[in-house]
mmCIF file of C-alpha atoms in Angstrom:
data_model
loop_
_atom_site.group_PDB
_atom_site.id
_atom_site.type_symbol
_atom_site.label_atom_id
_atom_site.label_comp_id
_atom_site.label_asym_id
_atom_site.label_seq_id
_atom_site.Cartn_x
_atom_site.Cartn_y
_atom_site.Cartn_z
ATOM 1 C CA MET A 3 0.000 0.000 0.000
ATOM 2 C CA PRO A 4 1.757 3.227 -1.108
ATOM 3 C CA ASN A 5 2.434 5.944 1.404
ATOM 4 C CA ALA A 6 -0.213 8.607 0.754
ATOM 5 C CA ASP A 7 2.178 11.425 1.652
ATOM 6 C CA ASN A 8 4.864 10.347 -0.814
ATOM 7 C CA TRP A 9 3.048 8.031 -3.168
ATOM 8 C CA GLN A 10 5.315 8.779 -6.091
ATOM 9 C CA GLY A 11 8.460 7.737 -4.287
ATOM 10 C CA ASP A 12 6.757 4.448 -3.446
ATOM 11 C CA VAL A 13 5.674 3.944 -7.042
ATOM 12 C CA LEU A 14 9.143 4.601 -8.375
ATOM 13 C CA ARG A 15 10.661 2.225 -5.830
ATOM 14 C CA ASP A 16 8.141 -0.404 -6.919
ATOM 15 C CA LEU A 17 9.178 0.097 -10.527
ATOM 16 C CA ARG A 18 12.793 -0.572 -9.546
ATOM 17 C CA GLY A 19 11.812 -3.503 -7.350
ATOM 18 C CA THR A 20 13.526 -2.073 -4.236
ATOM 19 C CA PRO A 21 12.002 -2.058 -0.749
ATOM 20 C CA PRO A 22 10.883 1.284 0.753
ATOM 21 C CA PRO A 23 13.084 2.910 3.426
ATOM 22 C CA GLN A 24 12.127 2.366 7.044
ATOM 23 C CA HIS A 25 12.185 6.022 8.098
ATOM 24 C CA ALA A 26 11.445 7.999 4.937
ATOM 25 C CA GLN A 27 10.466 11.597 5.568
ATOM 26 C CA SER A 28 7.780 13.334 3.529
ATOM 27 C CA HIS A 29 8.190 16.916 2.408
ATOM 28 C CA GLY A 30 4.857 17.291 0.644
ATOM 29 C CA ALA A 31 2.115 19.820 1.140
ATOM 30 C CA ALA A 32 0.320 17.336 3.379
ATOM 31 C CA HIS A 33 2.919 18.162 6.051
ATOM 32 C CA GLY A 34 2.326 21.857 5.876
ATOM 33 C CA HIS A 35 4.534 22.564 2.859
ATOM 34 C CA HIS A 36 1.916 23.708 0.385
ATOM 35 C CA PRO A 37 3.666 25.176 -2.686
ATOM 36 C CA ALA A 38 1.961 28.545 -2.327
ATOM 37 C CA GLN A 39 2.978 28.757 1.315
ATOM 38 C CA GLU A 40 6.511 27.670 0.487
ATOM 39 C CA GLN A 41 6.876 30.506 -1.947
ATOM 40 C CA GLN A 42 5.908 33.138 0.608
ATOM 41 C CA GLN A 43 8.569 32.106 3.118
ATOM 42 C CA PRO A 44 11.779 34.162 3.072
ATOM 43 C CA PRO A 45 14.628 32.308 1.368
ATOM 44 C CA GLN A 46 17.161 30.658 3.606
ATOM 45 C CA PRO A 47 20.789 31.028 2.520
ATOM 46 C CA GLN A 48 22.512 27.750 1.715
ATOM 47 C CA PRO A 49 25.897 27.215 3.402
ATOM 48 C CA GLN A 50 28.843 26.620 1.102
ATOM 49 C CA PRO A 51 32.273 25.103 1.738
ATOM 50 C CA GLN A 52 35.239 27.463 1.613
ATOM 51 C CA GLU A 53 36.825 25.444 -1.150
ATOM 52 C CA ARG A 54 35.451 26.458 -4.553
ATOM 53 C CA THR A 55 35.962 24.733 -7.859
ATOM 54 C CA GLY A 56 37.496 26.554 -10.769
ATOM 55 C CA ALA A 57 34.094 26.864 -12.462
ATOM 56 C CA ARG A 58 32.716 30.257 -13.357
ATOM 57 C CA ALA A 59 30.085 31.667 -10.972
ATOM 58 C CA PRO A 60 26.617 30.512 -12.015
ATOM 59 C CA GLY A 61 25.330 34.074 -12.519
ATOM 60 C CA PRO A 62 22.104 35.955 -11.750
ATOM 61 C CA ASN A 63 19.822 33.001 -12.417
ATOM 62 C CA THR A 64 21.563 30.804 -9.894
ATOM 63 C CA PRO A 65 20.737 30.651 -6.156
ATOM 64 C CA ALA A 66 22.814 32.851 -3.902
ATOM 65 C CA SER A 67 24.993 31.141 -1.334
ATOM 66 C CA SER A 68 26.404 32.131 2.014
ATOM 67 C CA ALA A 69 29.783 33.849 1.938
ATOM 68 C CA ALA A 70 31.137 32.173 5.049
ATOM 69 C CA SER A 71 31.300 28.498 5.842
ATOM 70 C CA PRO A 72 29.844 27.452 9.208
ATOM 71 C CA THR A 73 31.798 25.324 11.622
ATOM 72 C CA PRO A 74 31.610 21.562 10.999
ATOM 73 C CA ALA A 75 29.878 21.019 14.322
ATOM 74 C CA THR A 76 26.869 23.190 13.426
ATOM 75 C CA ALA A 77 26.791 23.050 9.629
ATOM 76 C CA PRO A 78 23.633 21.545 8.109
ATOM 77 C CA ALA A 79 23.781 19.218 5.142
ATOM 78 C CA ARG A 80 25.311 21.103 2.222
ATOM 79 C CA THR A 81 23.655 21.376 -1.153
ATOM 80 C CA ARG A 82 25.455 19.497 -3.880
ATOM 81 C CA ARG A 83 26.889 21.725 -6.586
ATOM 82 C CA PRO A 84 27.771 20.719 -10.143
ATOM 83 C CA ALA A 85 31.424 20.371 -11.037
ATOM 84 C CA ARG A 86 30.912 22.814 -13.911
ATOM 85 C CA SER A 87 28.474 25.634 -14.482
ATOM 86 C CA PRO A 88 27.021 25.287 -17.998
ATOM 87 C CA ASP A 89 26.961 28.229 -20.368
ATOM 88 C CA SER A 90 23.661 29.766 -21.441
ATOM 89 C CA ARG A 91 22.637 28.919 -24.986
ATOM 90 C CA PRO A 92 19.970 30.583 -27.135
ATOM 91 C CA VAL A 93 16.827 28.578 -27.822
ATOM 92 C CA VAL A 94 16.883 29.707 -31.464
ATOM 93 C CA ASP A 95 20.239 30.050 -33.185
ATOM 94 C CA SER A 96 20.959 33.593 -34.334
ATOM 95 C CA ALA A 97 21.396 32.317 -37.885
ATOM 96 C CA LEU A 98 17.778 31.111 -37.862
ATOM 97 C CA SER A 99 16.057 33.781 -35.807
ATOM 98 C CA GLY A 100 15.363 35.948 -38.864
ATOM 99 C CA THR A 101 13.517 33.183 -40.700
ATOM 100 C CA ALA A 102 10.400 33.343 -38.524
ATOM 101 C CA ARG A 103 7.431 35.239 -39.860
ATOM 102 C CA ARG A 104 5.116 37.415 -37.853
ATOM 103 C CA PRO A 105 2.772 35.256 -35.719
ATOM 104 C CA ARG A 106 -0.698 34.785 -37.174
ATOM 105 C CA GLN A 107 -4.071 34.923 -35.528
ATOM 106 C CA GLY A 108 -5.540 31.506 -34.831
ATOM 107 C CA GLU A 109 -8.464 32.079 -37.187
ATOM 108 C CA PRO A 110 -9.060 34.504 -40.088
ATOM 109 C CA ALA A 111 -10.546 37.937 -39.443
ATOM 110 C CA ALA A 112 -13.783 37.023 -41.262
ATOM 111 C CA ALA A 113 -14.303 34.047 -38.953
ATOM 112 C CA ARG A 114 -13.682 36.174 -35.861
ATOM 113 C CA VAL A 115 -16.192 38.817 -36.978
ATOM 114 C CA SER A 116 -18.785 36.199 -37.856
ATOM 115 C CA ARG A 117 -18.332 34.519 -34.492
ATOM 116 C CA ALA A 118 -18.729 37.822 -32.624
ATOM 117 C CA ILE A 119 -21.954 38.618 -34.499
ATOM 118 C CA ARG A 120 -23.402 35.183 -33.755
ATOM 119 C CA ARG A 121 -22.613 35.604 -30.057
ATOM 120 C CA ILE A 122 -24.430 38.944 -29.964
ATOM 121 C CA VAL A 123 -27.470 37.722 -31.921
ATOM 122 C CA SER A 124 -27.841 34.473 -30.016
ATOM 123 C CA SER A 125 -27.105 36.027 -26.599
ATOM 124 C CA SER A 126 -24.632 33.221 -25.905
ATOM 125 C CA ALA A 127 -22.012 35.460 -24.302
ATOM 126 C CA ALA A 128 -23.482 35.049 -20.799
ATOM 127 C CA ARG A 129 -23.576 31.263 -21.128
ATOM 128 C CA GLU A 130 -19.995 31.248 -22.340
ATOM 129 C CA VAL A 131 -18.840 33.356 -19.410
ATOM 130 C CA ALA A 132 -20.653 31.038 -16.993
ATOM 131 C CA GLU A 133 -18.951 28.024 -18.550
ATOM 132 C CA ILE A 134 -15.521 29.623 -18.336
ATOM 133 C CA THR A 135 -16.158 30.485 -14.686
ATOM 134 C CA ARG A 136 -17.097 26.885 -13.844
ATOM 135 C CA THR A 137 -14.061 25.578 -15.704
ATOM 136 C CA ALA A 138 -11.746 28.008 -13.898
ATOM 137 C CA GLU A 139 -13.125 26.932 -10.526
ATOM 138 C CA ARG A 140 -12.256 23.316 -11.337
ATOM 139 C CA ILE A 141 -8.676 24.254 -12.197
ATOM 140 C CA GLN A 142 -8.286 26.404 -9.081
ATOM 141 C CA GLN A 143 -9.100 23.651 -6.592
ATOM 142 C CA PRO A 144 -6.445 23.391 -3.860
ATOM 143 C CA VAL A 145 -4.116 20.397 -3.690
ATOM 144 C CA THR A 146 -2.668 18.619 -0.668
ATOM 145 C CA THR A 147 0.313 17.275 -2.613
ATOM 146 C CA GLY A 148 1.734 18.391 -5.946
ATOM 147 C CA ARG A 149 -0.036 17.001 -9.004
ATOM 148 C CA GLN A 150 2.152 15.644 -11.797
ATOM 149 C CA ILE A 151 0.661 15.275 -15.281
ATOM 150 C CA ALA A 152 2.514 13.415 -18.042
ATOM 151 C CA VAL A 153 1.933 14.210 -21.722
ATOM 152 C CA THR A 154 3.103 11.792 -24.397
ATOM 153 C CA SER A 155 2.197 10.423 -27.820
ATOM 154 C CA ILE A 156 2.673 7.356 -29.975
ATOM 155 C CA ARG A 157 4.852 9.126 -32.530
ATOM 156 C CA GLY A 158 6.325 12.506 -33.331
ATOM 157 C CA GLY A 159 4.260 15.236 -34.915
ATOM 158 C CA ALA A 160 1.157 14.403 -32.868
ATOM 159 C CA GLY A 161 1.045 17.745 -31.059
ATOM 160 C CA LYS A 162 2.455 16.421 -27.766
ATOM 161 C CA THR A 163 4.583 19.450 -26.941
ATOM 162 C CA THR A 164 1.840 21.843 -28.034
ATOM 163 C CA VAL A 165 -0.618 20.133 -25.678
ATOM 164 C CA ALA A 166 1.904 20.266 -22.813
ATOM 165 C CA ALA A 167 2.453 23.992 -23.420
ATOM 166 C CA LEU A 168 -1.303 24.672 -23.520
ATOM 167 C CA LEU A 169 -1.853 22.784 -20.257
ATOM 168 C CA GLY A 170 1.001 24.482 -18.426
ATOM 169 C CA THR A 171 -0.101 27.912 -19.636
ATOM 170 C CA ALA A 172 -3.680 27.294 -18.491
ATOM 171 C CA TYR A 173 -2.623 26.131 -15.015
ATOM 172 C CA ALA A 174 -0.237 29.053 -14.601
ATOM 173 C CA HIS A 175 -2.977 31.496 -15.618
ATOM 174 C CA TYR A 176 -5.693 30.197 -13.289
ATOM 175 C CA ARG A 177 -3.767 28.887 -10.284
ATOM 176 C CA GLN A 178 -2.038 30.868 -7.522
ATOM 177 C CA ASP A 179 0.639 28.322 -6.602
ATOM 178 C CA PRO A 180 3.803 27.810 -8.697
ATOM 179 C CA VAL A 181 3.479 25.689 -11.839
ATOM 180 C CA LEU A 182 6.378 23.735 -13.352
ATOM 181 C CA LEU A 183 6.820 22.480 -16.911
ATOM 182 C CA VAL A 184 9.433 19.741 -17.268
ATOM 183 C CA GLU A 185 10.897 18.656 -20.579
ATOM 184 C CA ALA A 186 11.631 14.936 -20.289
ATOM 185 C CA ASP A 187 12.240 14.703 -24.034
ATOM 186 C CA PRO A 188 15.900 15.698 -24.340
ATOM 187 C CA ALA A 189 16.247 14.717 -27.999
ATOM 188 C CA LEU A 190 15.963 18.266 -29.374
ATOM 189 C CA GLY A 191 12.612 18.872 -27.693
ATOM 190 C CA SER A 192 10.758 22.058 -28.627
ATOM 191 C CA LEU A 193 9.029 22.902 -25.326
ATOM 192 C CA PRO A 194 11.298 25.915 -24.569
ATOM 193 C CA LEU A 195 10.563 27.333 -28.022
ATOM 194 C CA ARG A 196 6.827 26.804 -27.582
ATOM 195 C CA LEU A 197 6.900 28.607 -24.228
ATOM 196 C CA GLY A 198 8.847 31.576 -25.542
ATOM 197 C CA ALA A 199 12.084 30.939 -23.616
ATOM 198 C CA GLU A 200 15.072 32.818 -25.026
ATOM 199 C CA THR A 201 18.035 31.068 -23.415
ATOM 200 C CA LEU A 202 18.691 27.724 -21.713
ATOM 201 C CA ARG A 203 21.233 26.790 -19.092
ATOM 202 C CA TRP A 204 20.455 24.098 -16.538
ATOM 203 C CA THR A 205 18.718 20.916 -17.700
ATOM 204 C CA THR A 206 16.766 18.077 -16.110
ATOM 205 C CA ALA A 207 19.890 15.917 -15.932
ATOM 206 C CA ASP A 208 21.862 18.778 -14.318
ATOM 207 C CA LEU A 209 19.263 19.408 -11.642
ATOM 208 C CA ALA A 210 19.175 15.721 -10.709
ATOM 209 C CA ASP A 211 22.643 16.170 -9.187
ATOM 210 C CA ILE A 212 21.842 19.491 -7.477
ATOM 211 C CA VAL A 213 18.413 19.494 -5.835
ATOM 212 C CA GLU A 214 18.349 18.650 -2.121
ATOM 213 C CA PRO A 215 15.455 18.447 0.398
ATOM 214 C CA GLN A 216 16.710 21.415 2.440
ATOM 215 C CA MET A 217 16.625 23.791 -0.543
ATOM 216 C CA SER A 218 13.997 26.527 -0.565
ATOM 217 C CA LEU A 219 11.740 27.377 -3.496
ATOM 218 C CA LEU A 220 13.961 30.390 -4.201
ATOM 219 C CA ASP A 221 17.002 28.123 -4.410
ATOM 220 C CA VAL A 222 15.285 25.739 -6.817
ATOM 221 C CA THR A 223 13.876 28.385 -9.137
ATOM 222 C CA GLY A 224 17.352 29.831 -9.548
ATOM 223 C CA TYR A 225 18.089 26.860 -11.804
ATOM 224 C CA LEU A 226 14.849 27.162 -13.800
ATOM 225 C CA VAL A 227 13.668 29.363 -16.655
ATOM 226 C CA GLN A 228 11.050 31.838 -15.432
ATOM 227 C CA LEU A 229 7.846 32.113 -17.467
ATOM 228 C CA PRO A 230 4.841 34.449 -17.115
ATOM 229 C CA ASP A 231 2.148 33.895 -14.464
ATOM 230 C CA ASN A 232 4.330 32.253 -11.813
ATOM 231 C CA ALA A 233 5.332 29.372 -14.108
ATOM 232 C CA TRP A 234 8.780 27.812 -14.472
ATOM 233 C CA LEU A 235 10.476 25.641 -17.094
ATOM 234 C CA LEU A 236 13.053 22.891 -16.648
ATOM 235 C CA PRO A 237 14.494 22.138 -20.111
ATOM 236 C CA GLY A 238 15.528 18.645 -21.170
ATOM 237 C CA SER A 239 18.626 19.705 -23.114
ATOM 238 C CA GLN A 240 20.446 22.692 -24.540
ATOM 239 C CA GLY A 241 19.511 21.828 -28.096
ATOM 240 C CA ARG A 242 22.436 19.477 -28.630
ATOM 241 C CA ILE A 243 22.074 16.139 -30.364
ATOM 242 C CA GLY A 244 22.947 13.191 -28.165
ATOM 243 C CA ALA A 245 21.685 14.553 -24.848
ATOM 244 C CA MET A 246 20.414 11.725 -22.680
ATOM 245 C CA LEU A 247 18.108 11.459 -19.683
ATOM 246 C CA ASP A 248 18.021 8.199 -17.760
ATOM 247 C CA THR A 249 15.220 7.019 -15.506
ATOM 248 C CA ALA A 250 17.316 7.419 -12.341
ATOM 249 C CA ALA A 251 17.888 11.132 -13.034
ATOM 250 C CA TYR A 252 14.223 11.616 -13.891
ATOM 251 C CA GLU A 253 13.138 9.911 -10.665
ATOM 252 C CA ARG A 254 15.401 12.077 -8.506
ATOM 253 C CA VAL A 255 14.211 15.303 -10.086
ATOM 254 C CA MET A 256 10.494 14.565 -10.045
ATOM 255 C CA VAL A 257 10.373 13.245 -6.498
ATOM 256 C CA ALA A 258 12.467 16.158 -5.208
ATOM 257 C CA LEU A 259 10.545 18.907 -7.022
ATOM 258 C CA ARG A 260 7.072 17.665 -6.229
ATOM 259 C CA ARG A 261 6.787 19.556 -2.948
ATOM 260 C CA TYR A 262 7.575 22.956 -4.481
ATOM 261 C CA PHE A 263 4.910 23.112 -7.219
ATOM 262 C CA GLY A 264 1.146 22.697 -7.129
ATOM 263 C CA VAL A 265 1.028 21.305 -10.675
ATOM 264 C CA THR A 266 3.838 19.879 -12.813
ATOM 265 C CA VAL A 267 3.310 19.158 -16.508
ATOM 266 C CA VAL A 268 5.841 16.762 -18.037
ATOM 267 C CA ASP A 269 6.499 16.744 -21.781
ATOM 268 C CA CYS A 270 7.644 13.136 -22.192
ATOM 269 C CA GLU A 271 9.366 11.259 -24.957
ATOM 270 C CA THR A 272 7.172 9.352 -27.357
ATOM 271 C CA LEU A 273 6.211 5.844 -26.359
ATOM 272 C CA PRO A 274 7.618 3.269 -25.785
ATOM 273 C CA ALA A 275 10.704 5.136 -24.484
ATOM 274 C CA GLU A 276 11.755 4.042 -20.992
ATOM 275 C CA VAL A 277 11.528 7.478 -19.341
ATOM 276 C CA ALA A 278 8.068 7.973 -20.867
ATOM 277 C CA ARG A 279 6.862 4.664 -19.386
ATOM 278 C CA VAL A 280 8.161 5.633 -15.946
ATOM 279 C CA ALA A 281 6.577 9.083 -16.222
ATOM 280 C CA LEU A 282 3.201 7.661 -17.208
ATOM 281 C CA SER A 283 3.262 5.139 -14.365
ATOM 282 C CA ALA A 284 4.219 7.708 -11.729
ATOM 283 C CA ALA A 285 1.975 10.577 -12.878
ATOM 284 C CA GLN A 286 -1.440 11.123 -11.363
ATOM 285 C CA ALA A 287 -2.963 11.877 -14.760
ATOM 286 C CA ARG A 288 -1.879 11.167 -18.322
ATOM 287 C CA VAL A 289 -2.528 12.914 -21.616
ATOM 288 C CA LEU A 290 -2.080 11.042 -24.876
ATOM 289 C CA ALA A 291 -1.774 13.433 -27.817
ATOM 290 C CA ALA A 292 -3.075 12.003 -31.092
ATOM 291 C CA PRO A 293 -3.492 13.637 -34.510
ATOM 292 C CA ALA A 294 -6.973 13.575 -36.001
ATOM 293 C CA THR A 295 -5.908 11.331 -38.855
ATOM 294 C CA LEU A 296 -6.763 7.732 -39.697
ATOM 295 C CA ASP A 297 -3.323 6.410 -38.763
ATOM 296 C CA GLY A 298 -3.307 8.591 -35.644
ATOM 297 C CA ILE A 299 -6.557 7.252 -34.209
ATOM 298 C CA THR A 300 -5.697 3.692 -35.297
ATOM 299 C CA SER A 301 -2.434 3.614 -33.322
ATOM 300 C CA THR A 302 -4.019 5.450 -30.377
ATOM 301 C CA TYR A 303 -6.923 3.012 -30.259
ATOM 302 C CA ALA A 304 -4.466 0.093 -30.164
ATOM 303 C CA VAL A 305 -2.613 1.671 -27.213
ATOM 304 C CA LEU A 306 -5.861 2.287 -25.317
ATOM 305 C CA GLN A 307 -6.894 -1.329 -25.851
ATOM 306 C CA TRP A 308 -3.542 -2.391 -24.401
ATOM 307 C CA MET A 309 -4.070 -0.087 -21.428
ATOM 308 C CA GLN A 310 -7.379 -1.839 -20.704
ATOM 309 C CA GLY A 311 -5.303 -4.790 -19.466
ATOM 310 C CA LEU A 312 -3.470 -2.608 -16.927
ATOM 311 C CA PRO A 313 -4.804 -1.559 -13.508
ATOM 312 C CA ARG A 314 -8.054 0.334 -13.917
ATOM 313 C CA HIS A 315 -6.682 3.692 -12.748
ATOM 314 C CA MET A 316 -4.290 3.833 -15.722
ATOM 315 C CA ILE A 317 -6.913 4.213 -18.432
ATOM 316 C CA ALA A 318 -9.389 5.968 -16.136
ATOM 317 C CA GLY A 319 -6.767 8.665 -15.540
ATOM 318 C CA THR A 320 -5.901 9.042 -19.237
ATOM 319 C CA VAL A 321 -7.189 11.797 -21.502
ATOM 320 C CA VAL A 322 -6.739 11.683 -25.268
ATOM 321 C CA ALA A 323 -6.128 15.106 -26.823
ATOM 322 C CA LEU A 324 -7.286 14.640 -30.406
ATOM 323 C CA THR A 325 -5.617 17.476 -32.310
ATOM 324 C CA CYS A 326 -6.843 18.640 -35.702
ATOM 325 C CA THR A 327 -3.715 19.292 -37.750
ATOM 326 C CA THR A 328 -5.663 20.738 -40.702
ATOM 327 C CA SER A 329 -8.829 22.781 -41.053
ATOM 328 C CA ARG A 330 -10.553 19.865 -42.813
ATOM 329 C CA PRO A 331 -9.430 16.532 -41.307
ATOM 330 C CA GLY A 332 -9.713 13.413 -43.431
ATOM 331 C CA ILE A 333 -11.840 11.661 -40.807
ATOM 332 C CA ASP A 334 -15.079 12.281 -38.938
ATOM 333 C CA VAL A 335 -13.530 13.677 -35.776
ATOM 334 C CA GLU A 336 -16.592 13.227 -33.558
ATOM 335 C CA ASP A 337 -17.092 9.594 -34.610
ATOM 336 C CA ALA A 338 -13.403 8.933 -34.013
ATOM 337 C CA ALA A 339 -13.633 10.503 -30.548
ATOM 338 C CA GLU A 340 -16.584 8.299 -29.644
ATOM 339 C CA LYS A 341 -14.687 5.207 -30.753
ATOM 340 C CA LEU A 342 -11.751 6.147 -28.547
ATOM 341 C CA ARG A 343 -14.076 6.872 -25.597
ATOM 342 C CA SER A 344 -15.412 3.317 -25.830
ATOM 343 C CA THR A 345 -12.124 2.098 -24.315
ATOM 344 C CA GLY A 346 -12.783 3.978 -21.065
ATOM 345 C CA ALA A 347 -10.499 6.948 -21.750
ATOM 346 C CA THR A 348 -11.660 10.563 -21.832
ATOM 347 C CA VAL A 349 -11.312 12.332 -25.187
ATOM 348 C CA HIS A 350 -11.085 16.076 -25.905
ATOM 349 C CA VAL A 351 -10.862 17.556 -29.393
ATOM 350 C CA LEU A 352 -8.545 20.494 -30.023
ATOM 351 C CA PRO A 353 -9.687 22.318 -33.187
ATOM 352 C CA HIS A 354 -7.317 23.430 -35.914
ATOM 353 C CA ASP A 355 -5.618 26.714 -35.105
ATOM 354 C CA ARG A 356 -3.394 28.624 -37.522
ATOM 355 C CA HIS A 357 -1.333 30.106 -34.697
ATOM 356 C CA LEU A 358 -0.550 26.695 -33.206
ATOM 357 C CA ALA A 359 0.116 25.176 -36.617
ATOM 358 C CA ALA A 360 2.903 27.716 -37.247
ATOM 359 C CA GLY A 361 5.006 26.005 -34.545
ATOM 360 C CA GLY A 362 6.447 29.119 -32.917
ATOM 361 C CA ALA A 363 6.114 30.575 -29.438
ATOM 362 C CA LEU A 364 2.649 30.143 -27.962
ATOM 363 C CA ARG A 365 0.810 33.447 -27.523
ATOM 364 C CA THR A 366 -2.582 32.896 -25.958
ATOM 365 C CA GLU A 367 -3.973 36.222 -27.203
ATOM 366 C CA LEU A 368 -3.525 34.983 -30.783
ATOM 367 C CA LEU A 369 -5.321 31.670 -30.259
ATOM 368 C CA ALA A 370 -8.727 31.254 -31.831
ATOM 369 C CA ARG A 371 -11.514 31.483 -29.279
ATOM 370 C CA PRO A 372 -12.622 27.833 -29.801
ATOM 371 C CA THR A 373 -9.019 26.747 -29.187
ATOM 372 C CA ARG A 374 -8.781 28.684 -25.921
ATOM 373 C CA LEU A 375 -12.052 27.227 -24.681
ATOM 374 C CA ALA A 376 -11.102 23.685 -25.705
ATOM 375 C CA ALA A 377 -7.654 23.966 -24.085
ATOM 376 C CA THR A 378 -9.160 25.271 -20.835
ATOM 377 C CA ARG A 379 -11.709 22.455 -20.725
ATOM 378 C CA LEU A 380 -8.916 19.946 -21.377
ATOM 379 C CA ALA A 381 -6.833 21.403 -18.533
ATOM 380 C CA ALA A 382 -9.790 21.232 -16.132
ATOM 381 C CA GLU A 383 -10.591 17.624 -17.059
ATOM 382 C CA VAL A 384 -6.992 16.470 -16.634
ATOM 383 C CA PHE A 385 -6.622 18.276 -13.317
ATOM 384 C CA GLN A 386 -9.853 16.725 -12.000
ATOM 385 C CA LEU A 387 -8.573 13.269 -12.879
ATOM 386 C CA SER A 388 -5.255 13.965 -11.165
ATOM 387 C CA GLN A 389 -7.144 14.818 -7.946
ATOM 388 C CA LYS A 390 -8.589 11.312 -7.831
ATOM 389 C CA ARG A 391 -5.187 9.652 -7.629
ATOM 390 C CA ARG A 392 -2.829 9.997 -4.640
#
């Protein structure tokens, strides 16, 4: 029976087949460390040894440390530091930055005008506002322990990273506690680009060797990329080919960071990668991104049928994000969604959006209104499912 206060650590130990420790301590919000409360506490300086490596000082984005070293008799456990401080690298190479065109609106001007007229004539604006209010209330529910949501897909090009960015943006907009987006797809993942990050420095693998239980939220966020609305990004790589992330590093990071953030959205590798399988097993809710194409729903349906043979909570806590990659899909999207729902999974359809299809930085003000509503409903559904699983 997993420990309710640190269920994820128990799950990850079960995956490795190792027995749980006899005197494990929980640092979750259930013990008074709610992420929002943690953020409001004044940062505690971390003691450092007098000996320093020859590495360059981490810089303004790195946690400050104490200038003097305490005596060995009274010194608390010291935070591990990397042997080398990595250099910052741009998300988009300067040679390519000029190739991007001006971002487009999610839908044409004629469609926006027509939609506004229909809302006025049909008096649907009040109903829409009421729906948005109910959806926001679902997303804003308090949590006792951090919720971790894994997003993956069967193959590349399914909209996995776009869905992860939409979810993280929605949670950061509606929630008051810190939100974290983790890139667990180090093979040239595009999550930093989608979120509008300009430079990258510390990665998931780096932080696995740094984070310690005694660190404050201020210490931790010094290694992260700050995003709008109290959101933070932990990149998977610095855009180099060959970057690797093993399951041990992923386990250390996710278990350690859980107590600092109310919601964590993980952009995983595509299945059946090992880290993606661990992330799906340990997360409290899962999102499976699938393109609204015949081959997309065929492969997704096969995976959902396989998941029916797993413990019931796996498929019950899975949401399929059926993304329309073109304005006129080659399938009946609603019929396809119903077929996928017959497996026991929840299905949400994300309509085609010209702004998302361009593949650049996500700007919510440019999204088509149907896309914003669909993304918010998806975020609320996934968060509700995550609340049902300790």
